[in-house]
Short mmCIF file of C-alpha atoms in Angstrom, two decimals:
data_model
loop_
_atom_site.label_atom_id
_atom_site.label_comp_id
_atom_site.label_asym_id
_atom_site.label_seq_id
_atom_site.Cartn_x
_atom_site.Cartn_y
_atom_site.Cartn_z
CA UNK T 1 78.24 118.83 47.32
CA UNK T 2 79.15 115.13 47.09
CA UNK T 3 82.72 116.02 46.15
CA UNK T 4 82.97 118.33 49.17
CA UNK T 5 81.70 115.58 51.48
CA UNK T 6 84.30 113.16 50.14
CA UNK T 7 87.08 115.65 50.84
CA UNK T 8 85.68 116.26 54.31
CA UNK T 9 85.97 112.58 55.26
CA UNK T 10 89.20 111.89 53.36
CA UNK T 11 91.61 113.50 55.84
CA UNK T 12 90.25 111.76 58.99
CA UNK T 13 90.32 108.43 57.15
CA UNK T 14 93.92 108.98 56.15
CA UNK T 15 94.89 109.82 59.75
CA UNK T 16 93.10 106.73 61.06
CA UNK T 17 94.81 104.59 58.43
CA UNK T 18 98.23 105.90 59.47
CA UNK T 19 97.53 105.23 63.18
CA UNK T 20 96.27 101.73 62.38
CA UNK T 21 99.37 101.05 60.31
CA UNK T 22 101.70 102.16 63.10
CA UNK T 23 99.95 100.03 65.69
CA UNK T 24 99.90 97.04 63.35
CA UNK T 25 103.64 97.45 62.70
CA UNK T 26 104.52 97.46 66.41
CA UNK T 27 102.15 94.58 67.10
CA UNK T 28 104.03 92.48 64.57
CA UNK T 29 107.44 93.47 65.99
CA UNK T 30 108.86 90.78 68.31
CA UNK T 31 109.26 91.80 71.95
CA UNK T 32 112.79 92.04 73.30
CA UNK T 33 112.90 89.90 76.43
CA UNK T 34 116.60 90.43 77.13
CA UNK T 35 117.34 91.98 80.54
CA UNK T 36 118.00 95.70 80.50
CA UNK T 37 121.32 96.90 81.87
CA UNK T 38 121.42 98.93 85.08
CA UNK T 39 124.14 100.51 87.21
CA UNK T 40 123.91 100.24 90.98
CA UNK T 41 124.48 103.80 92.23
CA UNK T 42 122.80 103.79 95.64
CA UNK T 43 123.35 101.75 98.79
CA UNK T 44 121.05 101.87 101.83
CA UNK T 45 121.06 99.88 105.05
CA UNK T 46 118.73 99.30 107.99
CA UNK T 47 117.95 96.65 110.58
CA UNK T 48 115.20 94.03 110.42
CA UNK T 49 113.53 91.95 113.10
CA UNK T 50 115.37 88.68 113.74
CA UNK T 51 113.92 88.00 117.19
CA UNK T 52 111.39 85.34 116.19
CA UNK T 53 111.73 81.85 114.74
CA UNK T 54 111.62 83.31 111.22
CA UNK T 55 113.42 86.47 110.17
CA UNK T 56 111.04 89.33 109.32
CA UNK T 57 112.49 90.77 106.11
CA UNK T 58 110.06 93.69 105.92
CA UNK T 59 109.88 94.76 109.59
CA UNK T 60 112.57 97.34 110.26
CA UNK T 61 113.68 97.87 113.87
CA UNK T 62 115.93 100.13 115.93
CA UNK T 63 116.25 97.69 118.84
CA UNK T 64 117.53 94.12 118.80
CA UNK T 65 118.43 91.26 121.09
CA UNK T 66 122.16 90.70 121.47
CA UNK T 67 122.13 87.52 119.37
CA UNK T 68 119.64 88.67 116.72
CA UNK T 69 121.31 91.50 114.80
CA UNK T 70 120.27 91.48 111.14
CA UNK T 71 121.12 94.14 108.54
CA UNK T 72 119.06 94.74 105.41
CA UNK T 73 121.15 95.97 102.49
CA UNK T 74 119.59 97.41 99.34
CA UNK T 75 121.50 98.19 96.15
CA UNK T 76 119.57 100.19 93.56
CA UNK T 77 119.86 102.14 90.34
CA UNK T 78 118.11 105.47 90.79
CA UNK T 79 119.05 107.00 87.44
CA UNK T 80 115.83 105.86 85.72
CA UNK T 81 117.33 106.64 82.32
CA UNK T 82 116.68 103.69 80.07
CA UNK T 83 116.13 104.27 76.39
CA UNK T 84 115.39 100.61 75.95
CA UNK T 85 112.79 100.67 78.71
CA UNK T 86 111.14 103.77 77.25
CA UNK T 87 111.15 102.15 73.83
CA UNK T 88 109.47 99.05 75.21
CA UNK T 89 106.82 101.13 76.96
CA UNK T 90 106.19 103.09 73.79
CA UNK T 91 105.87 99.90 71.80
CA UNK T 92 103.32 98.53 74.24
CA UNK T 93 101.40 101.81 74.21
CA UNK T 94 100.95 101.96 70.46
CA UNK T 95 100.59 98.26 69.64
CA UNK T 96 97.54 96.03 69.77
CA UNK T 97 97.20 93.68 72.73
CA UNK T 98 96.73 90.27 71.20
CA UNK T 99 96.52 88.25 74.38
CA UNK T 100 97.52 88.14 78.03
CA UNK T 101 100.37 85.79 77.12
CA UNK T 102 102.05 88.68 75.31
CA UNK T 103 102.29 90.81 78.47
CA UNK T 104 105.90 91.65 79.27
CA UNK T 105 107.56 92.57 82.56
CA UNK T 106 111.06 94.04 82.34
CA UNK T 107 114.05 92.46 84.03
CA UNK T 108 117.33 94.16 84.88
CA UNK T 109 120.92 93.00 85.12
CA UNK T 110 123.75 94.99 86.73
CA UNK T 111 126.38 96.16 84.26
CA UNK T 112 129.08 96.55 86.94
CA UNK T 113 129.04 93.42 89.05
CA UNK T 114 129.72 93.32 92.79
CA UNK T 115 133.10 91.79 93.60
CA UNK T 116 133.35 92.31 97.35
CA UNK T 117 131.21 93.03 100.40
CA UNK T 118 132.78 94.29 103.64
CA UNK T 119 131.41 95.17 107.06
CA UNK T 120 133.18 97.23 109.73
CA UNK T 121 131.87 97.75 113.26
CA UNK T 122 131.81 101.28 114.68
CA UNK T 123 131.22 100.10 118.27
CA UNK T 124 132.98 97.35 120.21
CA UNK T 125 131.01 94.12 119.75
CA UNK T 126 132.60 92.09 122.53
CA UNK T 127 135.93 91.61 124.28
CA UNK T 128 137.62 90.32 121.12
CA UNK T 129 136.03 92.64 118.53
CA UNK T 130 136.83 96.33 118.95
CA UNK T 131 135.47 99.44 117.25
CA UNK T 132 136.89 99.82 113.74
CA UNK T 133 137.47 96.09 113.25
CA UNK T 134 136.47 94.34 110.03
CA UNK T 135 133.66 91.98 111.00
CA UNK T 136 132.78 90.68 107.53
CA UNK T 137 133.63 87.09 108.46
CA UNK T 138 131.10 87.15 111.29
CA UNK T 139 128.15 87.86 108.98
CA UNK T 140 126.07 85.28 107.11
CA UNK T 141 123.63 85.70 104.25
CA UNK T 142 119.98 84.98 104.99
CA UNK T 143 119.16 83.84 101.48
CA UNK T 144 115.46 83.16 101.83
CA UNK T 145 115.94 79.86 103.62
CA UNK T 146 114.19 79.47 106.94
CA UNK T 147 116.69 76.86 108.12
CA UNK T 148 120.22 77.69 107.00
CA UNK T 149 122.33 80.75 106.37
CA UNK T 150 124.93 80.99 103.63
CA UNK T 151 128.38 82.47 103.15
CA UNK T 152 128.55 86.02 101.80
CA UNK T 153 129.61 84.65 98.42
CA UNK T 154 125.95 83.70 97.95
CA UNK T 155 124.92 87.24 98.84
CA UNK T 156 127.21 88.60 96.11
CA UNK T 157 125.75 86.10 93.63
CA UNK T 158 122.27 87.35 94.49
CA UNK T 159 123.26 91.00 93.95
CA UNK T 160 124.76 90.15 90.55
CA UNK T 161 121.93 88.10 89.13
CA UNK T 162 119.08 89.34 86.93
CA UNK T 163 116.52 91.26 88.98
CA UNK T 164 112.81 91.12 88.23
CA UNK T 165 110.40 94.06 88.01
CA UNK T 166 112.67 96.74 89.50
CA UNK T 167 116.18 98.18 89.41
CA UNK T 168 117.21 97.06 92.88
CA UNK T 169 118.19 94.08 95.00
CA UNK T 170 117.76 93.61 98.75
CA UNK T 171 119.60 91.09 100.89
CA UNK T 172 119.78 90.46 104.65
CA UNK T 173 123.00 89.80 106.57
CA UNK T 174 122.87 88.21 110.01
CA UNK T 175 125.57 88.72 112.64
CA UNK T 176 126.74 85.36 114.00
CA UNK T 177 128.37 86.90 117.11
CA UNK T 178 126.75 87.95 120.36
CA UNK T 179 126.86 91.72 120.89
CA UNK T 180 128.02 92.44 124.43
CA UNK T 181 127.48 96.17 124.13
CA UNK T 182 124.41 98.36 124.59
CA UNK T 183 124.82 99.87 121.11
CA UNK T 184 125.78 98.61 117.67
CA UNK T 185 126.52 100.33 114.39
CA UNK T 186 128.17 99.15 111.20
CA UNK T 187 129.68 100.53 108.01
CA UNK T 188 129.05 98.46 104.88
CA UNK T 189 131.14 98.80 101.73
CA UNK T 190 130.20 97.31 98.37
CA UNK T 191 133.05 97.10 95.85
CA UNK T 192 132.39 96.60 92.14
CA UNK T 193 134.52 94.89 89.51
CA UNK T 194 135.43 98.25 87.97
CA UNK T 195 136.81 99.48 91.31
CA UNK T 196 133.89 101.74 92.25
CA UNK T 197 132.62 101.58 95.81
CA UNK T 198 129.39 102.41 97.62
CA UNK T 199 129.42 102.94 101.40
CA UNK T 200 126.52 103.07 103.86
CA UNK T 201 126.48 103.48 107.62
CA UNK T 202 123.66 101.84 109.52
CA UNK T 203 121.73 103.72 112.21
CA UNK T 204 122.73 103.14 115.82
CA UNK T 205 121.04 99.98 117.09
CA UNK T 206 120.00 99.59 120.73
CA UNK T 207 120.97 96.17 122.05
CA UNK T 208 118.90 94.24 124.61
CA UNK T 209 120.99 91.69 126.49
CA UNK T 210 119.45 88.23 126.75
#
């Protein structure tokens, strides 16, 4: 009877010992804090509110004052196929949590870097800028500063840097020219170092003359 009881408890104890050993192994394995590689494969554009003193990054609009056109551009990796990310999640799932300081949030770095950013207008902007013209030089990067805008080189730097928490990067470009038309629409092209391109056409924007 005693021998039977020992055998009855032996298997569960062995299973528990194996699980404990696995979790202990992963708990003792150093975390990999290197950024995970991503590939930008999606480009989306919209307009944001630039009518107030401060630009509203999160308020999308379909109407704008003639001197307040601002385009939000988002590059993202939608593939969601990261063996390294899955491995990290698995490691966290099976390991012991020793302290809050050990919590880890993934970061991502683009494998194919952006080399060029171009903007073309699909409607005439004013007497000197016609439909189809390249208007890249008339756009500035709103890089989080409430006072100054930057050249588009800074926007490219932002797209190429390590991104926190998610596989995307959003920037805002502000048109430095007055739109003397009732409508505006733009085509944005992002060119990568390997020659690949992503193109997005903004919606038609209704312009209110000031």
